[in-house]
Every structure is written in structure tokens, then in C-alpha cells.
mmCIF file of C-alpha atoms in Angstrom:
data_model
loop_
_atom_site.group_PDB
_atom_site.id
_atom_site.type_symbol
_atom_site.label_atom_id
_atom_site.label_comp_id
_atom_site.label_asym_id
_atom_site.label_seq_id
_atom_site.Cartn_x
_atom_site.Cartn_y
_atom_site.Cartn_z
ATOM 1 C CA UNK A 1 20.532 97.921 21.897
ATOM 2 C CA UNK A 2 21.254 98.388 18.216
ATOM 3 C CA UNK A 3 24.616 97.680 16.629
ATOM 4 C CA UNK A 4 25.967 100.194 14.185
ATOM 5 C CA UNK A 5 28.158 99.064 11.290
ATOM 6 C CA UNK A 6 30.424 101.689 9.866
ATOM 7 C CA UNK A 7 30.871 102.259 6.175
ATOM 8 C CA UNK A 8 34.467 101.045 6.450
ATOM 9 C CA UNK A 9 33.435 97.790 8.108
ATOM 10 C CA UNK A 10 30.788 97.158 5.485
ATOM 11 C CA UNK A 11 33.328 97.860 2.767
ATOM 12 C CA UNK A 12 35.828 95.412 4.291
ATOM 13 C CA UNK A 13 33.170 92.710 4.549
ATOM 14 C CA UNK A 14 32.196 93.183 0.910
ATOM 15 C CA UNK A 15 35.838 92.972 -0.157
ATOM 16 C CA UNK A 16 36.184 89.685 1.750
ATOM 17 C CA UNK A 17 33.007 88.342 0.118
ATOM 18 C CA UNK A 18 34.235 89.422 -3.310
ATOM 19 C CA UNK A 19 37.605 87.748 -2.737
ATOM 20 C CA UNK A 20 35.910 84.519 -1.629
ATOM 21 C CA UNK A 21 33.585 84.526 -4.628
ATOM 22 C CA UNK A 22 36.497 85.202 -6.977
ATOM 23 C CA UNK A 23 38.280 82.205 -5.454
ATOM 24 C CA UNK A 24 35.166 80.069 -5.943
ATOM 25 C CA UNK A 25 34.902 81.178 -9.589
ATOM 26 C CA UNK A 26 38.619 80.479 -10.181
ATOM 27 C CA UNK A 27 38.311 77.051 -8.557
ATOM 28 C CA UNK A 28 35.351 76.031 -10.701
ATOM 29 C CA UNK A 29 37.045 77.377 -13.825
ATOM 30 C CA UNK A 30 40.106 75.249 -12.952
ATOM 31 C CA UNK A 31 37.878 72.201 -12.516
ATOM 32 C CA UNK A 32 36.200 72.792 -15.873
ATOM 33 C CA UNK A 33 39.589 73.252 -17.543
ATOM 34 C CA UNK A 34 41.041 70.013 -16.082
ATOM 35 C CA UNK A 35 37.841 68.015 -16.090
ATOM 36 C CA UNK A 36 38.663 66.976 -12.504
ATOM 37 C CA UNK A 37 36.741 67.766 -9.358
ATOM 38 C CA UNK A 38 39.871 67.423 -7.213
ATOM 39 C CA UNK A 39 42.936 69.292 -8.440
ATOM 40 C CA UNK A 40 44.714 69.673 -5.113
ATOM 41 C CA UNK A 41 44.467 67.893 -1.733
ATOM 42 C CA UNK A 42 42.719 70.907 -0.243
ATOM 43 C CA UNK A 43 39.772 70.415 -2.603
ATOM 44 C CA UNK A 44 38.769 67.233 -0.726
ATOM 45 C CA UNK A 45 41.418 65.940 1.741
ATOM 46 C CA UNK A 46 39.699 62.590 2.414
ATOM 47 C CA UNK A 47 39.145 61.727 -1.248
ATOM 48 C CA UNK A 48 42.599 63.050 -2.148
ATOM 49 C CA UNK A 49 44.113 60.473 0.226
ATOM 50 C CA UNK A 50 42.172 57.673 -1.418
ATOM 51 C CA UNK A 51 43.187 58.898 -4.857
ATOM 52 C CA UNK A 52 46.834 58.890 -3.801
ATOM 53 C CA UNK A 53 46.575 55.240 -2.750
ATOM 54 C CA UNK A 54 44.901 54.386 -6.054
ATOM 55 C CA UNK A 55 47.694 56.142 -7.952
ATOM 56 C CA UNK A 56 50.270 54.130 -6.015
ATOM 57 C CA UNK A 57 48.444 50.909 -6.930
ATOM 58 C CA UNK A 58 48.327 52.013 -10.571
ATOM 59 C CA UNK A 59 52.051 52.777 -10.469
ATOM 60 C CA UNK A 60 52.724 49.292 -9.075
ATOM 61 C CA UNK A 61 50.722 47.727 -11.914
ATOM 62 C CA UNK A 62 52.776 49.725 -14.405
ATOM 63 C CA UNK A 63 55.944 48.329 -12.794
ATOM 64 C CA UNK A 64 54.526 44.814 -13.094
ATOM 65 C CA UNK A 65 53.999 45.392 -16.810
ATOM 66 C CA UNK A 66 57.573 46.668 -17.217
ATOM 67 C CA UNK A 67 58.864 43.591 -15.383
ATOM 68 C CA UNK A 68 56.751 41.345 -17.604
ATOM 69 C CA UNK A 69 58.184 42.982 -20.710
ATOM 70 C CA UNK A 70 61.748 42.540 -19.405
ATOM 71 C CA UNK A 71 61.154 38.851 -18.620
ATOM 72 C CA UNK A 72 59.410 38.328 -21.947
ATOM 73 C CA UNK A 73 62.403 39.782 -23.778
ATOM 74 C CA UNK A 74 64.821 37.406 -22.009
ATOM 75 C CA UNK A 75 62.541 34.413 -22.540
ATOM 76 C CA UNK A 76 62.255 35.217 -26.239
ATOM 77 C CA UNK A 77 66.046 35.326 -26.478
ATOM 78 C CA UNK A 78 66.316 32.043 -24.562
ATOM 79 C CA UNK A 79 63.772 30.377 -26.858
ATOM 80 C CA UNK A 80 65.682 31.578 -29.934
ATOM 81 C CA UNK A 81 68.962 30.364 -28.433
ATOM 82 C CA UNK A 82 67.609 26.929 -27.520
ATOM 83 C CA UNK A 83 66.181 26.598 -31.022
ATOM 84 C CA UNK A 84 69.727 27.182 -32.263
ATOM 85 C CA UNK A 85 71.070 24.567 -29.836
ATOM 86 C CA UNK A 86 68.422 22.127 -31.027
ATOM 87 C CA UNK A 87 69.356 22.679 -34.687
ATOM 88 C CA UNK A 88 73.060 22.308 -33.927
ATOM 89 C CA UNK A 89 72.555 19.020 -32.084
ATOM 90 C CA UNK A 90 70.396 17.671 -34.899
ATOM 91 C CA UNK A 91 73.122 18.483 -37.385
ATOM 92 C CA UNK A 92 75.697 16.732 -35.183
ATOM 93 C CA UNK A 93 73.453 13.664 -35.079
ATOM 94 C CA UNK A 94 73.136 13.687 -38.878
ATOM 95 C CA UNK A 95 76.919 13.788 -39.162
ATOM 96 C CA UNK A 96 77.199 10.882 -36.725
ATOM 97 C CA UNK A 97 74.877 8.843 -38.904
ATOM 98 C CA UNK A 98 76.910 9.756 -41.989
ATOM 99 C CA UNK A 99 80.108 8.693 -40.279
ATOM 100 C CA UNK A 100 78.820 5.171 -39.716
ATOM 101 C CA UNK A 101 77.235 4.690 -43.124
ATOM 102 C CA UNK A 102 80.099 2.477 -44.295
ATOM 103 C CA UNK A 103 81.008 4.685 -47.265
ATOM 104 C CA UNK A 104 83.178 7.231 -45.428
ATOM 105 C CA UNK A 105 86.872 7.348 -46.290
ATOM 106 C CA UNK A 106 89.541 9.189 -44.322
ATOM 107 C CA UNK A 107 89.099 12.397 -46.334
ATOM 108 C CA UNK A 108 85.328 12.463 -45.752
ATOM 109 C CA UNK A 109 85.873 11.572 -42.095
ATOM 110 C CA UNK A 110 88.268 14.503 -41.705
ATOM 111 C CA UNK A 111 85.669 16.819 -43.240
ATOM 112 C CA UNK A 112 83.044 15.514 -40.803
ATOM 113 C CA UNK A 113 85.357 16.153 -37.862
ATOM 114 C CA UNK A 114 86.017 19.712 -39.094
ATOM 115 C CA UNK A 115 82.291 20.449 -39.281
ATOM 116 C CA UNK A 116 81.707 18.906 -35.865
ATOM 117 C CA UNK A 117 84.407 21.149 -34.411
ATOM 118 C CA UNK A 118 82.583 24.142 -35.913
ATOM 119 C CA UNK A 119 79.311 22.940 -34.386
ATOM 120 C CA UNK A 120 81.117 22.512 -31.082
ATOM 121 C CA UNK A 121 82.200 26.173 -31.190
ATOM 122 C CA UNK A 122 78.659 27.223 -32.121
ATOM 123 C CA UNK A 123 77.313 25.529 -29.002
ATOM 124 C CA UNK A 124 79.732 27.516 -26.857
ATOM 125 C CA UNK A 125 78.693 30.726 -28.605
ATOM 126 C CA UNK A 126 75.044 29.939 -27.910
ATOM 127 C CA UNK A 127 75.754 29.025 -24.288
ATOM 128 C CA UNK A 128 77.658 32.286 -23.759
ATOM 129 C CA UNK A 129 75.092 34.573 -25.400
ATOM 130 C CA UNK A 130 74.284 37.971 -23.823
ATOM 131 C CA UNK A 131 70.982 39.788 -23.516
ATOM 132 C CA UNK A 132 70.276 43.388 -24.552
ATOM 133 C CA UNK A 133 71.719 44.662 -21.243
ATOM 134 C CA UNK A 134 75.032 42.914 -21.818
ATOM 135 C CA UNK A 135 74.321 40.233 -19.173
ATOM 136 C CA UNK A 136 75.101 36.591 -19.876
ATOM 137 C CA UNK A 137 71.817 34.757 -20.357
ATOM 138 C CA UNK A 138 72.849 31.424 -18.823
ATOM 139 C CA UNK A 139 75.019 32.521 -15.861
ATOM 140 C CA UNK A 140 72.224 32.524 -13.286
ATOM 141 C CA UNK A 141 72.622 35.452 -10.896
ATOM 142 C CA UNK A 142 76.318 35.650 -11.721
ATOM 143 C CA UNK A 143 75.374 37.300 -15.007
ATOM 144 C CA UNK A 144 78.576 39.311 -15.390
ATOM 145 C CA UNK A 145 80.688 36.151 -15.765
ATOM 146 C CA UNK A 146 81.068 34.223 -19.002
ATOM 147 C CA UNK A 147 79.381 30.931 -18.063
ATOM 148 C CA UNK A 148 81.099 28.279 -20.218
ATOM 149 C CA UNK A 149 84.765 27.693 -20.954
ATOM 150 C CA UNK A 150 86.015 25.118 -23.449
ATOM 151 C CA UNK A 151 87.298 22.064 -21.638
ATOM 152 C CA UNK A 152 86.133 18.487 -21.188
ATOM 153 C CA UNK A 153 84.058 18.343 -19.068
ATOM 154 C CA UNK A 154 82.934 21.915 -19.616
ATOM 155 C CA UNK A 155 83.857 24.628 -17.113
ATOM 156 C CA UNK A 156 80.909 26.575 -15.676
ATOM 157 C CA UNK A 157 81.448 29.984 -14.028
ATOM 158 C CA UNK A 158 77.788 30.801 -13.420
ATOM 159 C CA UNK A 159 75.571 29.696 -10.540
ATOM 160 C CA UNK A 160 72.313 27.790 -10.135
ATOM 161 C CA UNK A 161 70.237 30.721 -8.871
ATOM 162 C CA UNK A 162 67.933 32.566 -11.267
ATOM 163 C CA UNK A 163 66.345 35.917 -10.414
ATOM 164 C CA UNK A 164 62.552 36.194 -10.281
ATOM 165 C CA UNK A 165 60.529 39.332 -10.913
ATOM 166 C CA UNK A 166 56.987 40.162 -9.744
ATOM 167 C CA UNK A 167 54.604 40.457 -12.699
ATOM 168 C CA UNK A 168 51.303 40.696 -10.843
ATOM 169 C CA UNK A 169 49.641 40.698 -7.452
ATOM 170 C CA UNK A 170 51.268 37.730 -5.695
ATOM 171 C CA UNK A 171 52.818 36.427 -8.930
ATOM 172 C CA UNK A 172 56.523 36.105 -9.708
ATOM 173 C CA UNK A 173 58.276 34.532 -12.673
ATOM 174 C CA UNK A 174 61.837 33.390 -13.352
ATOM 175 C CA UNK A 175 63.738 35.555 -15.800
ATOM 176 C CA UNK A 176 65.428 32.537 -17.395
ATOM 177 C CA UNK A 177 67.244 29.282 -16.630
ATOM 178 C CA UNK A 178 70.682 28.539 -15.250
ATOM 179 C CA UNK A 179 73.188 27.207 -17.763
ATOM 180 C CA UNK A 180 74.008 24.329 -15.418
ATOM 181 C CA UNK A 181 70.427 23.100 -15.718
ATOM 182 C CA UNK A 182 70.122 23.642 -19.464
ATOM 183 C CA UNK A 183 73.512 22.555 -20.797
ATOM 184 C CA UNK A 184 75.125 20.365 -18.125
ATOM 185 C CA UNK A 185 72.638 18.310 -16.105
ATOM 186 C CA UNK A 186 71.529 16.068 -18.962
ATOM 187 C CA UNK A 187 70.940 12.377 -18.318
ATOM 188 C CA UNK A 188 73.173 10.144 -20.421
ATOM 189 C CA UNK A 189 72.301 6.851 -22.038
ATOM 190 C CA UNK A 190 68.603 6.035 -22.205
ATOM 191 C CA UNK A 191 67.949 8.107 -19.097
ATOM 192 C CA UNK A 192 68.025 5.083 -16.786
ATOM 193 C CA UNK A 193 71.280 3.365 -17.629
ATOM 194 C CA UNK A 194 74.207 3.602 -20.047
ATOM 195 C CA UNK A 195 75.970 0.854 -21.943
ATOM 196 C CA UNK A 196 79.566 0.570 -23.157
ATOM 197 C CA UNK A 197 81.924 -2.019 -24.580
ATOM 198 C CA UNK A 198 85.321 -2.689 -23.064
ATOM 199 C CA UNK A 199 88.055 -0.877 -25.013
ATOM 200 C CA UNK A 200 90.098 -4.117 -24.897
ATOM 201 C CA UNK A 201 87.440 -6.157 -26.719
ATOM 202 C CA UNK A 202 88.728 -8.070 -29.715
ATOM 203 C CA UNK A 203 85.393 -9.076 -31.229
ATOM 204 C CA UNK A 204 82.835 -7.085 -33.193
ATOM 205 C CA UNK A 205 80.090 -7.052 -30.572
ATOM 206 C CA UNK A 206 78.073 -3.841 -30.135
ATOM 207 C CA UNK A 207 75.622 -3.601 -27.239
ATOM 208 C CA UNK A 208 72.301 -1.770 -27.726
ATOM 209 C CA UNK A 209 71.321 1.148 -25.526
ATOM 210 C CA UNK A 210 68.479 -0.968 -24.116
ATOM 211 C CA UNK A 211 65.361 -0.160 -22.117
ATOM 212 C CA UNK A 212 63.694 -0.843 -18.790
ATOM 213 C CA UNK A 213 61.084 -3.545 -19.370
ATOM 214 C CA UNK A 214 60.134 -3.978 -15.712
ATOM 215 C CA UNK A 215 60.568 -0.834 -13.557
ATOM 216 C CA UNK A 216 59.690 -2.743 -10.385
ATOM 217 C CA UNK A 217 62.580 -5.166 -10.928
ATOM 218 C CA UNK A 218 65.176 -2.550 -11.843
ATOM 219 C CA UNK A 219 67.468 -1.758 -8.893
ATOM 220 C CA UNK A 220 69.797 0.773 -10.570
ATOM 221 C CA UNK A 221 72.784 -1.497 -10.134
ATOM 222 C CA UNK A 222 75.929 -1.821 -12.242
ATOM 223 C CA UNK A 223 76.405 -4.951 -14.319
ATOM 224 C CA UNK A 224 78.873 -6.540 -16.696
ATOM 225 C CA UNK A 225 78.271 -9.078 -19.446
ATOM 226 C CA UNK A 226 81.409 -11.227 -19.681
ATOM 227 C CA UNK A 227 81.861 -13.648 -22.603
ATOM 228 C CA UNK A 228 83.398 -16.911 -21.476
ATOM 229 C CA UNK A 229 83.253 -18.102 -25.097
ATOM 230 C CA UNK A 230 81.964 -16.544 -28.353
ATOM 231 C CA UNK A 231 78.587 -18.170 -27.706
ATOM 232 C CA UNK A 232 78.275 -18.074 -23.895
ATOM 233 C CA UNK A 233 78.369 -15.284 -21.324
ATOM 234 C CA UNK A 234 77.873 -14.525 -17.632
ATOM 235 C CA UNK A 235 76.021 -11.622 -16.049
ATOM 236 C CA UNK A 236 77.896 -10.143 -13.101
ATOM 237 C CA UNK A 237 76.512 -7.663 -10.584
ATOM 238 C CA UNK A 238 79.588 -5.460 -10.178
ATOM 239 C CA UNK A 239 77.913 -3.497 -7.380
ATOM 240 C CA UNK A 240 77.467 -6.610 -5.258
ATOM 241 C CA UNK A 241 80.490 -8.401 -6.749
ATOM 242 C CA UNK A 242 78.467 -11.519 -7.545
ATOM 243 C CA UNK A 243 77.533 -13.488 -10.657
ATOM 244 C CA UNK A 244 73.753 -13.479 -11.032
ATOM 245 C CA UNK A 245 73.558 -15.659 -14.150
ATOM 246 C CA UNK A 246 76.210 -17.835 -15.833
ATOM 247 C CA UNK A 247 76.633 -19.982 -18.921
ATOM 248 C CA UNK A 248 73.951 -18.145 -20.855
ATOM 249 C CA UNK A 249 73.778 -18.972 -24.552
ATOM 250 C CA UNK A 250 74.419 -15.990 -26.812
ATOM 251 C CA UNK A 251 72.539 -15.408 -30.042
ATOM 252 C CA UNK A 252 73.229 -12.274 -32.053
ATOM 253 C CA UNK A 253 70.498 -9.607 -31.714
ATOM 254 C CA UNK A 254 68.482 -11.796 -29.339
ATOM 255 C CA UNK A 255 66.978 -10.103 -26.289
ATOM 256 C CA UNK A 256 69.017 -10.148 -23.084
ATOM 257 C CA UNK A 257 66.861 -9.537 -20.015
ATOM 258 C CA UNK A 258 67.618 -9.463 -16.288
ATOM 259 C CA UNK A 259 66.661 -7.325 -13.261
ATOM 260 C CA UNK A 260 64.174 -5.303 -15.303
ATOM 261 C CA UNK A 261 66.741 -4.536 -18.024
ATOM 262 C CA UNK A 262 66.380 -5.438 -21.687
ATOM 263 C CA UNK A 263 69.179 -5.119 -24.249
ATOM 264 C CA UNK A 264 70.880 -7.055 -27.044
ATOM 265 C CA UNK A 265 74.256 -7.423 -28.712
ATOM 266 C CA UNK A 266 74.937 -7.186 -32.435
ATOM 267 C CA UNK A 267 78.030 -8.764 -33.999
ATOM 268 C CA UNK A 268 80.311 -11.522 -32.797
ATOM 269 C CA UNK A 269 82.032 -11.096 -29.406
ATOM 270 C CA UNK A 270 85.170 -13.039 -28.592
ATOM 271 C CA UNK A 271 86.196 -14.869 -25.463
ATOM 272 C CA UNK A 272 87.073 -12.325 -22.751
ATOM 273 C CA UNK A 273 85.047 -9.506 -24.291
ATOM 274 C CA UNK A 274 82.828 -7.622 -21.857
ATOM 275 C CA UNK A 275 80.092 -5.028 -21.887
ATOM 276 C CA UNK A 276 79.088 -2.698 -19.063
ATOM 277 C CA UNK A 277 75.658 -1.472 -17.952
ATOM 278 C CA UNK A 278 75.726 1.344 -15.394
ATOM 279 C CA UNK A 279 73.115 3.753 -13.964
ATOM 280 C CA UNK A 280 72.831 6.943 -15.999
ATOM 281 C CA UNK A 281 74.900 9.865 -14.826
ATOM 282 C CA UNK A 282 74.974 13.337 -16.348
ATOM 283 C CA UNK A 283 76.695 14.381 -19.566
ATOM 284 C CA UNK A 284 76.925 18.007 -20.666
ATOM 285 C CA UNK A 285 76.083 18.508 -24.326
ATOM 286 C CA UNK A 286 79.493 20.045 -25.076
ATOM 287 C CA UNK A 287 81.200 16.844 -23.910
ATOM 288 C CA UNK A 288 78.761 14.809 -25.968
ATOM 289 C CA UNK A 289 79.941 16.543 -29.150
ATOM 290 C CA UNK A 290 83.540 16.239 -27.896
ATOM 291 C CA UNK A 291 83.031 12.477 -27.594
ATOM 292 C CA UNK A 292 81.768 12.299 -31.176
ATOM 293 C CA UNK A 293 84.766 14.253 -32.436
ATOM 294 C CA UNK A 294 87.110 11.934 -30.519
ATOM 295 C CA UNK A 295 85.356 8.847 -31.885
ATOM 296 C CA UNK A 296 85.769 10.016 -35.475
ATOM 297 C CA UNK A 297 89.203 11.587 -35.197
ATOM 298 C CA UNK A 298 91.136 8.294 -35.090
ATOM 299 C CA UNK A 299 91.299 6.148 -38.262
ATOM 300 C CA UNK A 300 90.042 2.599 -37.878
ATOM 301 C CA UNK A 301 91.753 -0.484 -39.166
ATOM 302 C CA UNK A 302 90.330 -3.919 -38.402
ATOM 303 C CA UNK A 303 86.746 -4.969 -37.757
ATOM 304 C CA UNK A 304 87.232 -4.785 -33.985
ATOM 305 C CA UNK A 305 88.267 -1.118 -34.248
ATOM 306 C CA UNK A 306 85.291 -0.415 -36.472
ATOM 307 C CA UNK A 307 82.945 -2.039 -33.942
ATOM 308 C CA UNK A 308 84.491 0.034 -31.154
ATOM 309 C CA UNK A 309 83.913 3.228 -33.164
ATOM 310 C CA UNK A 310 80.352 2.176 -33.942
ATOM 311 C CA UNK A 311 79.748 1.533 -30.222
ATOM 312 C CA UNK A 312 81.070 4.977 -29.330
ATOM 313 C CA UNK A 313 79.090 6.730 -32.054
ATOM 314 C CA UNK A 314 75.922 4.860 -31.069
ATOM 315 C CA UNK A 315 76.434 5.983 -27.481
ATOM 316 C CA UNK A 316 76.881 9.590 -28.612
ATOM 317 C CA UNK A 317 73.690 9.482 -30.679
ATOM 318 C CA UNK A 318 71.751 8.172 -27.682
ATOM 319 C CA UNK A 319 73.183 11.034 -25.602
ATOM 320 C CA UNK A 320 72.281 13.535 -28.324
ATOM 321 C CA UNK A 321 68.720 12.207 -28.286
ATOM 322 C CA UNK A 322 68.626 12.719 -24.528
ATOM 323 C CA UNK A 323 70.002 16.246 -24.971
ATOM 324 C CA UNK A 324 67.383 17.077 -27.615
ATOM 325 C CA UNK A 325 64.593 15.881 -25.335
ATOM 326 C CA UNK A 326 66.140 17.836 -22.451
ATOM 327 C CA UNK A 327 66.348 21.064 -24.486
ATOM 328 C CA UNK A 328 62.773 20.667 -25.706
ATOM 329 C CA UNK A 329 61.629 20.346 -22.093
ATOM 330 C CA UNK A 330 63.088 23.770 -21.353
ATOM 331 C CA UNK A 331 61.517 25.187 -24.487
ATOM 332 C CA UNK A 332 58.148 23.938 -23.256
ATOM 333 C CA UNK A 333 58.754 25.619 -19.897
ATOM 334 C CA UNK A 334 59.491 28.884 -21.688
ATOM 335 C CA UNK A 335 56.150 28.589 -23.458
ATOM 336 C CA UNK A 336 54.418 28.029 -20.123
ATOM 337 C CA UNK A 337 56.058 31.129 -18.671
ATOM 338 C CA UNK A 338 55.020 33.161 -21.702
ATOM 339 C CA UNK A 339 51.429 32.049 -21.132
ATOM 340 C CA UNK A 340 51.733 33.026 -17.481
ATOM 341 C CA UNK A 341 52.919 36.484 -18.502
ATOM 342 C CA UNK A 342 49.933 36.883 -20.836
ATOM 343 C CA UNK A 343 47.564 35.817 -18.056
ATOM 344 C CA UNK A 344 49.162 38.265 -15.628
ATOM 345 C CA UNK A 345 48.838 41.073 -18.148
ATOM 346 C CA UNK A 346 45.133 40.307 -18.526
ATOM 347 C CA UNK A 347 44.662 40.331 -14.748
ATOM 348 C CA UNK A 348 46.653 43.537 -14.370
ATOM 349 C CA UNK A 349 44.555 45.181 -17.085
ATOM 350 C CA UNK A 350 41.362 44.166 -15.291
ATOM 351 C CA UNK A 351 42.631 45.595 -12.000
ATOM 352 C CA UNK A 352 43.778 48.792 -13.744
ATOM 353 C CA UNK A 353 40.364 49.177 -15.352
ATOM 354 C CA UNK A 354 38.695 48.942 -11.954
ATOM 355 C CA UNK A 355 41.138 51.494 -10.540
ATOM 356 C CA UNK A 356 40.388 53.856 -13.425
ATOM 357 C CA UNK A 357 36.660 53.521 -12.844
ATOM 358 C CA UNK A 358 37.053 54.183 -9.128
ATOM 359 C CA UNK A 359 39.241 57.211 -9.795
ATOM 360 C CA UNK A 360 36.779 58.537 -12.334
ATOM 361 C CA UNK A 361 33.910 58.197 -9.880
ATOM 362 C CA UNK A 362 35.880 60.083 -7.250
ATOM 363 C CA UNK A 363 37.449 62.907 -9.217
ATOM 364 C CA UNK A 364 35.720 63.339 -12.577
ATOM 365 C CA UNK A 365 33.740 66.548 -12.864
ATOM 366 C CA UNK A 366 29.975 66.829 -13.416
ATOM 367 C CA UNK A 367 30.127 69.519 -16.122
ATOM 368 C CA UNK A 368 26.429 70.408 -15.937
ATOM 369 C CA UNK A 369 26.579 71.023 -12.207
ATOM 370 C CA UNK A 370 29.903 72.852 -12.493
ATOM 371 C CA UNK A 371 28.645 75.246 -15.173
ATOM 372 C CA UNK A 372 25.495 75.924 -13.144
ATOM 373 C CA UNK A 373 27.612 76.646 -10.049
ATOM 374 C CA UNK A 374 29.931 78.859 -12.069
ATOM 375 C CA UNK A 375 27.050 80.961 -13.383
ATOM 376 C CA UNK A 376 25.646 81.265 -9.872
ATOM 377 C CA UNK A 377 29.000 82.393 -8.465
ATOM 378 C CA UNK A 378 29.514 84.881 -11.313
ATOM 379 C CA UNK A 379 26.044 86.343 -10.707
ATOM 380 C CA UNK A 380 26.754 86.646 -6.985
ATOM 381 C CA UNK A 381 30.117 88.234 -7.746
ATOM 382 C CA UNK A 382 28.497 90.823 -10.032
ATOM 383 C CA UNK A 383 26.002 91.723 -7.306
ATOM 384 C CA UNK A 384 28.821 92.121 -4.801
ATOM 385 C CA UNK A 385 30.749 94.344 -7.190
ATOM 386 C CA UNK A 386 27.697 96.598 -7.670
ATOM 387 C CA UNK A 387 27.100 96.703 -3.931
ATOM 388 C CA UNK A 388 30.702 97.603 -3.252
ATOM 389 C CA UNK A 389 30.607 100.313 -5.911
ATOM 390 C CA UNK A 390 27.552 101.946 -4.328
ATOM 391 C CA UNK A 391 28.944 101.804 -0.815
ATOM 392 C CA UNK A 392 32.225 103.338 -1.946
ATOM 393 C CA UNK A 393 30.313 106.292 -3.414
ATOM 394 C CA UNK A 394 28.408 106.969 -0.199
ATOM 395 C CA UNK A 395 29.339 110.359 1.375
ATOM 396 C CA UNK A 396 27.618 113.141 3.351
ATOM 397 C CA UNK A 397 28.653 115.557 0.648
ATOM 398 C CA UNK A 398 26.202 113.797 -1.659
ATOM 399 C CA UNK A 399 23.363 115.044 0.513
ATOM 400 C CA UNK A 400 24.494 118.644 1.002
#
């Protein structure tokens, strides 16, 4: 049995074929124009899904780079600020040395105090600096609060928590440092113990900051050197409340050693004078400058007063040295973080390059094949148009 196809049916089929070929031509022309094989999910649903995941990964890498730039900006500001702190402390130390040079009268001393007060204010300005977003740099996560207020010891309104940002796959970095760590938790004295002379001393003795000469023997106790005569002294363990050595002969500048500690005393102590050695606590750098101002603010009269001032100034200079070392430690950490950011950027770039290559392999157009396909579709479309034109002109009247 034969099947007859009417002219109308044939015409409809040709129209459908023409429409399909026109769509194919338009699709290839769109591909050639964009240079992409996949311009919409319908072009290749499976590959389009993979491309979407690659785009999400690329977007995440871009966010990592933005985070890295934000952290880098804050770290640069912190480095600049700590450089300023370092310079300010060095200037304060120079003034301390000038004050004990022996050629400073009351007028010069007053000028030194005035400059130290200015340096003191500069330290507060540096500690309360803001970043480009208006956030306090050294307030931890409490970055809307001004961290430091002028009092002795310093008031701190920030917290110890510092935000971290992801800068790479599995890599996070701190955006800065808490002000409590940078400006407040600084070991005083030589870092192990501190020395001081009794304010009631009547002699001219000045105890040296000392060192630990035997770490195994040092027990972090508190001690007092008590002079029973200008040339003899006892060593008392004030923690245990017991005398550990007595009747020791004193010689100026000679080494005094016990329990892993080594120190010496310059000058001439008097009977009843005493000197304390205590484990190092913490001294914020603002209070350190405050102590120097206080030491220089009061005029000195006799040699005992001068020795007391010298002892206080010496102690301040030791604390400034500790603060300088402390600040430089944080500056080194900033450098390490900057290196970490650079390494993360390199890794992110390598991952992005691989993503780009994968995307290109999936969606980039083969122009030679596309042009060949386009010509083939255009030729087929022309044939369909001619066929449709002939069928439309078919009529019985043409044969009458």
C-alpha cells in the first residue's frame, strides 16, 4: 500500500526543515561571533554544568585576591606605624642618654621633658591610628573603639582577637595584630628579671640590669641585696623569706653572682641601702615613656638623688631596649605575612591558569570546523528554499 503525501504536508515539512536550518545557521554565526562553542546551557547541558563550577572556582580565587589586597593594605599601614613607633622610642632613648650626661641644667632638663611629652603623645597617636575604612588598626575585632586612652598604666578598649581572611585554598592570614600584644605585653628589665634600688637609699649605689649566666640555676625568684655596711651585704630570698648568703664583701663594679644571676653595683652604697631583683613582668611602652618623664621632671640635689635618678633612667633605657626588640619582632612577622600573601597569589595564579585552560578546552570554538559547518548549513538552506519555491508554484492550472 502506497502512502500519498499532499502538497500541503510537503510544504509544511519543508518549512520546518528551513526553520531548523535557519536556527543552525544562527547558532553557528553566534558561536563565530563570540568565539565560544557554548553560549547557553542548551548548547551542551553537561559541559555547561562543568563550566558553571569552574566559573564559581574562578570567582572564589578572585575573592581570595581581593582579601589578600585588603590584608596587604592593613599590613603595610601597620609596618609604617611600627616604624614610627620604633623611631619615637629611639628618640626617647637618645633623650634619656642626654639627660644623664652630667651637663644638663634645669633649663635643658625642662626642654627634654617637654620633648618627651610630645613623643608620648605621638605614641598614642600611632597606637590609635585608623585604616582606610575608618577602623582602628590596633583594636582587634573591636575596631570601632579607640584602643588606647592616656593613663598610667595605659587604658585599652580593644580586644585580643584579630580577624583572619582566606587568601587561598586552605590558607588564612591575620589582618593585623592586637594593640594589647604590640604595645602592652612587653617584658620589662632584661626580659628575665628587673632590678631597682630602694627609694630610701642614702648612698650612690646603682645596680646593673644584669643577665642570666646559668639558666639551669635560675629559679625566677625575688631577691634583695641588703648592705649591712658600706663594704658588706647579704643576699635575701624574699620569696622564701630566707638569707641565702651573708657577709659578702662588696667591691664596686665587681660581679655579683647567685642562683644563675649575674649583676654588679656601681657607686658607694651606705649601711641599710638595698637593691631588689624580681622576675620580669610586663610594661606597656606608654608607661615606659611616662616613667622617663617622671624621672626627669623632679630636680635633683645631692649625690644620692642623682644616683636614684640615674637608676630610674637606666631602668627606663633597658625597658626601651626591650620595647624596641619587641616591636621589631612584630615587624618581622609582618614581613613573613607579606611573603605568605605573595606565595598565595602565585598559587592562586597557577590554579586560575589551569581553570582558564580547562575552560578554553571545553568552550573555545574551532573556527575552521565552524566555518565549514556554516557553509554546509547555508548550502542546505539554499536548496530547501529552492525546493520550497518550486513546490509552492505547483498547480493543476500549470498543466491545462
